[in-house]
mmCIF file of C-alpha atoms in Angstrom:
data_model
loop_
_atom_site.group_PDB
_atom_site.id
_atom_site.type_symbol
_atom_site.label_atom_id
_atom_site.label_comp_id
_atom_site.label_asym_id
_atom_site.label_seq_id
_atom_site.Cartn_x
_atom_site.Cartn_y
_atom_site.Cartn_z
ATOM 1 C CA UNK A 228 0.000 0.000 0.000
ATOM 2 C CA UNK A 229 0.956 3.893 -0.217
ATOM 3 C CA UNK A 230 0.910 3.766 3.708
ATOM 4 C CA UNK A 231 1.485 1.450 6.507
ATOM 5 C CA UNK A 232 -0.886 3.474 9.258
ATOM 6 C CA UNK A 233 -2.496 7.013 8.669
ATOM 7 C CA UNK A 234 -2.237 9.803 11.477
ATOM 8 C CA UNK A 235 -4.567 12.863 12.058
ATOM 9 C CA UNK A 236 -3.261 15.420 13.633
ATOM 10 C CA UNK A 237 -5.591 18.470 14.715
ATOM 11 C CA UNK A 238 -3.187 21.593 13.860
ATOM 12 C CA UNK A 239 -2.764 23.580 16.737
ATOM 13 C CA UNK A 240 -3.760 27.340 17.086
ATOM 14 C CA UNK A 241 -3.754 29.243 13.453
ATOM 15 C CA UNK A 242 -3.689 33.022 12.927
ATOM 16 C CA UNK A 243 -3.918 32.790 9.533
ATOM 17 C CA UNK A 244 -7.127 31.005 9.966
ATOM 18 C CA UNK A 245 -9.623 33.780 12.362
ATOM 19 C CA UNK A 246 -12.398 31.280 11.755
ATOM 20 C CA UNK A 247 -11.013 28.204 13.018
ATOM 21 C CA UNK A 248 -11.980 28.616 16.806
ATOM 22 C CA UNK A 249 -12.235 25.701 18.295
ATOM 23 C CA UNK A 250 -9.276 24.742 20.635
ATOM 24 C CA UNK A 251 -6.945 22.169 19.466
ATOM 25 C CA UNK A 252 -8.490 19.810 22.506
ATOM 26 C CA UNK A 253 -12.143 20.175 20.813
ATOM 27 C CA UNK A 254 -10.623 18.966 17.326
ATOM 28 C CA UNK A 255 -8.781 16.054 18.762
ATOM 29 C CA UNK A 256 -11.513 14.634 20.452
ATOM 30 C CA UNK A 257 -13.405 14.959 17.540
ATOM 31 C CA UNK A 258 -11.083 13.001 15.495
ATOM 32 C CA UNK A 259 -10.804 10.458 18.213
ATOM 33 C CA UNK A 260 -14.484 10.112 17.760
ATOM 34 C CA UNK A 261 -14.438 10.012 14.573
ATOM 35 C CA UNK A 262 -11.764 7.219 14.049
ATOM 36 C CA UNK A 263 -12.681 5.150 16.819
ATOM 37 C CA UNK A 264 -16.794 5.246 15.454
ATOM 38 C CA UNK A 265 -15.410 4.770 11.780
ATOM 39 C CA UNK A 266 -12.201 2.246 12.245
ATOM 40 C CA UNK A 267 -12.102 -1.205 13.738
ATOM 41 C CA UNK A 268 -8.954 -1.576 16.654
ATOM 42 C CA UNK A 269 -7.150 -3.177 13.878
ATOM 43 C CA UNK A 270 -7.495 -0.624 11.255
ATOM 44 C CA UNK A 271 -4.224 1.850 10.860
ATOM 45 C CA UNK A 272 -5.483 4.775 11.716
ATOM 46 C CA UNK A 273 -4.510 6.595 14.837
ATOM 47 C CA UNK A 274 -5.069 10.225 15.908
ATOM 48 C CA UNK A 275 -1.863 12.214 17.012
ATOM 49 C CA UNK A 276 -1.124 14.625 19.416
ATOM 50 C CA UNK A 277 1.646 16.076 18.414
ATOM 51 C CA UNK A 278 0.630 19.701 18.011
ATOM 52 C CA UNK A 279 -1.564 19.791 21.296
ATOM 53 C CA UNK A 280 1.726 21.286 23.478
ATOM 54 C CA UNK A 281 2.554 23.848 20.193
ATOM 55 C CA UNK A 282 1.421 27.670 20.853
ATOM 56 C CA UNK A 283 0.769 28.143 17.165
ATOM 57 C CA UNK A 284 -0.025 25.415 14.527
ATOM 58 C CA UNK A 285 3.333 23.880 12.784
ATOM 59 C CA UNK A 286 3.660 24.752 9.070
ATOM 60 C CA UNK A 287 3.943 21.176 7.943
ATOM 61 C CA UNK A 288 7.462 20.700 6.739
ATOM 62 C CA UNK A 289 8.395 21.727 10.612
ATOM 63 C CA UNK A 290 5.476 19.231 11.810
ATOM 64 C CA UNK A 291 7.122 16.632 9.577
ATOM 65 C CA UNK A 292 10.805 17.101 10.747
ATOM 66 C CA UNK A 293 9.283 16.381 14.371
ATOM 67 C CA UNK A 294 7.878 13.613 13.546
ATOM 68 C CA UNK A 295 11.300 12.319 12.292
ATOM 69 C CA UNK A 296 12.789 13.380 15.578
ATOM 70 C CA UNK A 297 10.296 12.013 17.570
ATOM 71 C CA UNK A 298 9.582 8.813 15.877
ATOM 72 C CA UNK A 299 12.765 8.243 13.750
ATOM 73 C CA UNK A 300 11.691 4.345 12.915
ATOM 74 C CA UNK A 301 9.098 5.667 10.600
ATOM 75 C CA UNK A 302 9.009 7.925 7.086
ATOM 76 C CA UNK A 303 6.175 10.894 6.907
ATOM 77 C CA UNK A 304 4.513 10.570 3.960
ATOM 78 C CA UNK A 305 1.865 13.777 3.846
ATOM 79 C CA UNK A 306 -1.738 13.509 2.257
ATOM 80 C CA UNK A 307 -2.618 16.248 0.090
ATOM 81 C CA UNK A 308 -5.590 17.207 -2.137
ATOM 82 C CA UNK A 309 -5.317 18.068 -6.057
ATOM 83 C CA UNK A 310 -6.405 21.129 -5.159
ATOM 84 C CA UNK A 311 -3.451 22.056 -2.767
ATOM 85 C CA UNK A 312 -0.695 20.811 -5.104
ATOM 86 C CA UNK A 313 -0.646 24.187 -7.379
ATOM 87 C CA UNK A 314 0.189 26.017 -4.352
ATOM 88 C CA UNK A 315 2.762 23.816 -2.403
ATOM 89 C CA UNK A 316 5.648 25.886 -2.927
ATOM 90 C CA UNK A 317 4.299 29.139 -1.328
ATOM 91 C CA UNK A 318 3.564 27.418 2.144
ATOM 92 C CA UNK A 319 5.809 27.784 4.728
ATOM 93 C CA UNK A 320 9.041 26.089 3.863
ATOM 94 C CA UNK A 321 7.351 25.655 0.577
ATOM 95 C CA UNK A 322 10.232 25.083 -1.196
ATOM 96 C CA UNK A 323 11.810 22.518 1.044
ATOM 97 C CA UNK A 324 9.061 20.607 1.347
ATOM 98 C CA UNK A 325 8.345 20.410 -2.406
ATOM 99 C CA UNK A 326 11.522 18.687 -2.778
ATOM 100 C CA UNK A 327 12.569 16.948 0.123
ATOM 101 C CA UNK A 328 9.174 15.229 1.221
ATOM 102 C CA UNK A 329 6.941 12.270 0.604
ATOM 103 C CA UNK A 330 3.535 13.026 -0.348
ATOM 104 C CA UNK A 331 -0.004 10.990 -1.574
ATOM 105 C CA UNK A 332 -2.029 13.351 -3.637
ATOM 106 C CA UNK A 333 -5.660 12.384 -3.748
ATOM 107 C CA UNK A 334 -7.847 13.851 -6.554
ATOM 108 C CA UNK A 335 -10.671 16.488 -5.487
ATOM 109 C CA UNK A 336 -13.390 16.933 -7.782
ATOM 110 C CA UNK A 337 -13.016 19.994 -9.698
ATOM 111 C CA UNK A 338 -9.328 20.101 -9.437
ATOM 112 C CA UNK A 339 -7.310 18.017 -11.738
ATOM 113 C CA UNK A 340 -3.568 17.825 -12.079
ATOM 114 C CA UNK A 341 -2.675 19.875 -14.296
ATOM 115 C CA UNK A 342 0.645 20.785 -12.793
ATOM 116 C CA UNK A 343 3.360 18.794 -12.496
ATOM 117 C CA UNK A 344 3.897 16.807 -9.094
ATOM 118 C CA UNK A 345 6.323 17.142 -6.058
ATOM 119 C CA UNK A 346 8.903 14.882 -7.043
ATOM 120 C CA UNK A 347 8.342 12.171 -4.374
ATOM 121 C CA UNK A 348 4.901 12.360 -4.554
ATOM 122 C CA UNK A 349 2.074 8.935 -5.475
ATOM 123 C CA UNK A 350 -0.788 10.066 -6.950
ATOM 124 C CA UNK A 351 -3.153 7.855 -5.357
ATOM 125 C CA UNK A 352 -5.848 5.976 -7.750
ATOM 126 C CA UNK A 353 -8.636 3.727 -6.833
ATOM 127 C CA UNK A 354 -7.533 0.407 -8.179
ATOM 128 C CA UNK A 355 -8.894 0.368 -12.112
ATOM 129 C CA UNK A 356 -11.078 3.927 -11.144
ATOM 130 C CA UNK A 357 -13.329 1.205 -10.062
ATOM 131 C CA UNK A 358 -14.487 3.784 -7.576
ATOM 132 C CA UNK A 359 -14.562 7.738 -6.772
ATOM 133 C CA UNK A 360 -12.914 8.678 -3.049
ATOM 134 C CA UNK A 361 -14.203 11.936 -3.203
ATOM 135 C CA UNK A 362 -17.619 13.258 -5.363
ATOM 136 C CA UNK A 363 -18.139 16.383 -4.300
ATOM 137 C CA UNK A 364 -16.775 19.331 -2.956
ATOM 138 C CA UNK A 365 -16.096 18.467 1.141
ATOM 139 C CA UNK A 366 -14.125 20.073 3.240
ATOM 140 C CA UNK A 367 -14.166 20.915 7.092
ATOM 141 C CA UNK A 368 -14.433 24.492 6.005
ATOM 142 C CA UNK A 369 -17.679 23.362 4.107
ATOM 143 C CA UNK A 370 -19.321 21.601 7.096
ATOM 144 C CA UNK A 371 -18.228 24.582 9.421
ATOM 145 C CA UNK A 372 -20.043 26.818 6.942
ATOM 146 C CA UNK A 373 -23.358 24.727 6.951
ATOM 147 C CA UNK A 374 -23.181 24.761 10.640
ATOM 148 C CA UNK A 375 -22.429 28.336 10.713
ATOM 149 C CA UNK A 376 -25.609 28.694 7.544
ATOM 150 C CA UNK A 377 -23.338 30.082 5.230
ATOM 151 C CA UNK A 378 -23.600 27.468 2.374
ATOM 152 C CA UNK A 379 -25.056 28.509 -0.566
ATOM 153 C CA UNK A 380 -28.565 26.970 0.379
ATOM 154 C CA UNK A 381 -31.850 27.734 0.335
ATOM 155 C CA UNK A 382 -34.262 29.558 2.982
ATOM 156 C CA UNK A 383 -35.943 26.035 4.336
ATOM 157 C CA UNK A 384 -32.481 24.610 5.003
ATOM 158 C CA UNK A 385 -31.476 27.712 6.564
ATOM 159 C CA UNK A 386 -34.236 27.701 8.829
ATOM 160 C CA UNK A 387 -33.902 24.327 9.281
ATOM 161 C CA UNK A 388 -30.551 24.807 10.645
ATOM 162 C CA UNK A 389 -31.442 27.713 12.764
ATOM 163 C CA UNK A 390 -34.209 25.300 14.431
ATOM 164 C CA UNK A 391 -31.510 22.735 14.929
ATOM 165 C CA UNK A 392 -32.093 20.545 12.432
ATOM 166 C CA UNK A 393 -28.676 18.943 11.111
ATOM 167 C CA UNK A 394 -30.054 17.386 8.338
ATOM 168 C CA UNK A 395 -27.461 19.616 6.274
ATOM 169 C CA UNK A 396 -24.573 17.857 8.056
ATOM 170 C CA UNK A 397 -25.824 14.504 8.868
ATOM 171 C CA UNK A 398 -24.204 11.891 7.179
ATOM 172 C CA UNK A 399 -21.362 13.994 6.550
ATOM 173 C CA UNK A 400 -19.582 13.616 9.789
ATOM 174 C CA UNK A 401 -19.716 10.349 11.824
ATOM 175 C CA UNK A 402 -22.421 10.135 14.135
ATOM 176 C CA UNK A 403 -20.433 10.174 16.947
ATOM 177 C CA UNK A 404 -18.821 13.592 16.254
ATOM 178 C CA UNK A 405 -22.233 15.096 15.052
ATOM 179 C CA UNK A 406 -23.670 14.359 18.618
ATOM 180 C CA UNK A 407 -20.131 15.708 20.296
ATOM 181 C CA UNK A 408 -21.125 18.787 18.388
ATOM 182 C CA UNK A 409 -24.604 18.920 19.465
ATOM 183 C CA UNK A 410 -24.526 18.036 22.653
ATOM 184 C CA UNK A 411 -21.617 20.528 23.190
ATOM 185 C CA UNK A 412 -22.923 23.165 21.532
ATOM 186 C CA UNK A 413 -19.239 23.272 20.414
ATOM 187 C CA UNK A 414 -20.323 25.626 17.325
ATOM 188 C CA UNK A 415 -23.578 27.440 18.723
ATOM 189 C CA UNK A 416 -21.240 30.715 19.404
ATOM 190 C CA UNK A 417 -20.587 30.441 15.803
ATOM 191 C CA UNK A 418 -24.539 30.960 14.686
ATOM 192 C CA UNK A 419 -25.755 33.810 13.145
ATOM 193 C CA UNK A 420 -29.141 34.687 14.410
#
């Protein structure tokens, strides 16, 4: 396979990002959620938390050199979307990382490659595009913006969210996290009213 386990790690804090304002302890319990609703014990995929001591959020070639010093057995190879490879090079380290790291670029509807790849980079295919691993546009940014009743929907769904109804989300997000959010009210400060 392209990968022996998979990792998510929440980023920590991110002034770049104004609307990300959950704390990096929200998003890792959500991922825990979500893996451990999603994955069976056996299944490679671990959440990581790596970033939770940080101040700020590591730009991800410094994320991925600790990493090597903290777990020097293994080789980072970082997931990206199609629709992040055209701008690679201006991130952070940009540069470095473009050349020096491993990466698995999944297609994202709308976004094919065009461009050429980092040089140790898979593109990751469904065996014999027997399948599609992504078929619309998703992102958390997207779900944070239906919560939030931003999306580009109509005034029933809108409404519908106002009254609480997640029908706009459900399905979307495991179960588990979808109640966490709920039952949390982790994005109610978020709500326009």
């Amino acid at each position: 396979g392209a990968a022996d386990e998979v990792w998510l790690v929440p980023c920590g804090k991110r002034p770049d990002k104004p609307s990300l304002k959950r704390s990096v302890l929200d998003r890792l319990l959500m991922c825990h959620l979500a893996v451990n609703t999603t994955f069976g014990t056996g299944f490679p995929v671990l959440v990581s938390a790596i970033e939770m001591e940080e101040p700020t959020a590591l730009p991800t070639w410094h994320l991925l050199q600790k990493i090597r010093r903290e777990r020097p057995d293994i080789v980072p190879v970082f997931v990206i979307g199609s629709d992040l490879v055209k701008d690679l090079k201006e991130w952070d380290e940009g540069e470095r990382l473009w050349a020096e790291e491993n990466f698995i670029v999944i297609h994202r509807p709308g976004f094919p490659l065009k461009d050429e790849l980092p040089p140790h980079a898979t593109q990751l295919e469904p065996p014999g595009n027997a399948f599609t691993l992504a078929s619309q546009e998703l992102s958390s940014s997207e779900i944070r913006k239906r919560l939030r009743y931003e999306s580009n929907f109509g005034e029933l769904e809108r409404s519908a969210m106002q009254d609480k109804n997640y029908a706009m989300v459900e399905g979307l997000v495991p179960a588990a996290v979808l109640a966490h959010i709920i039952r949390y009210r982790i994005y109610d400060d978020d709500y326009k009213t």
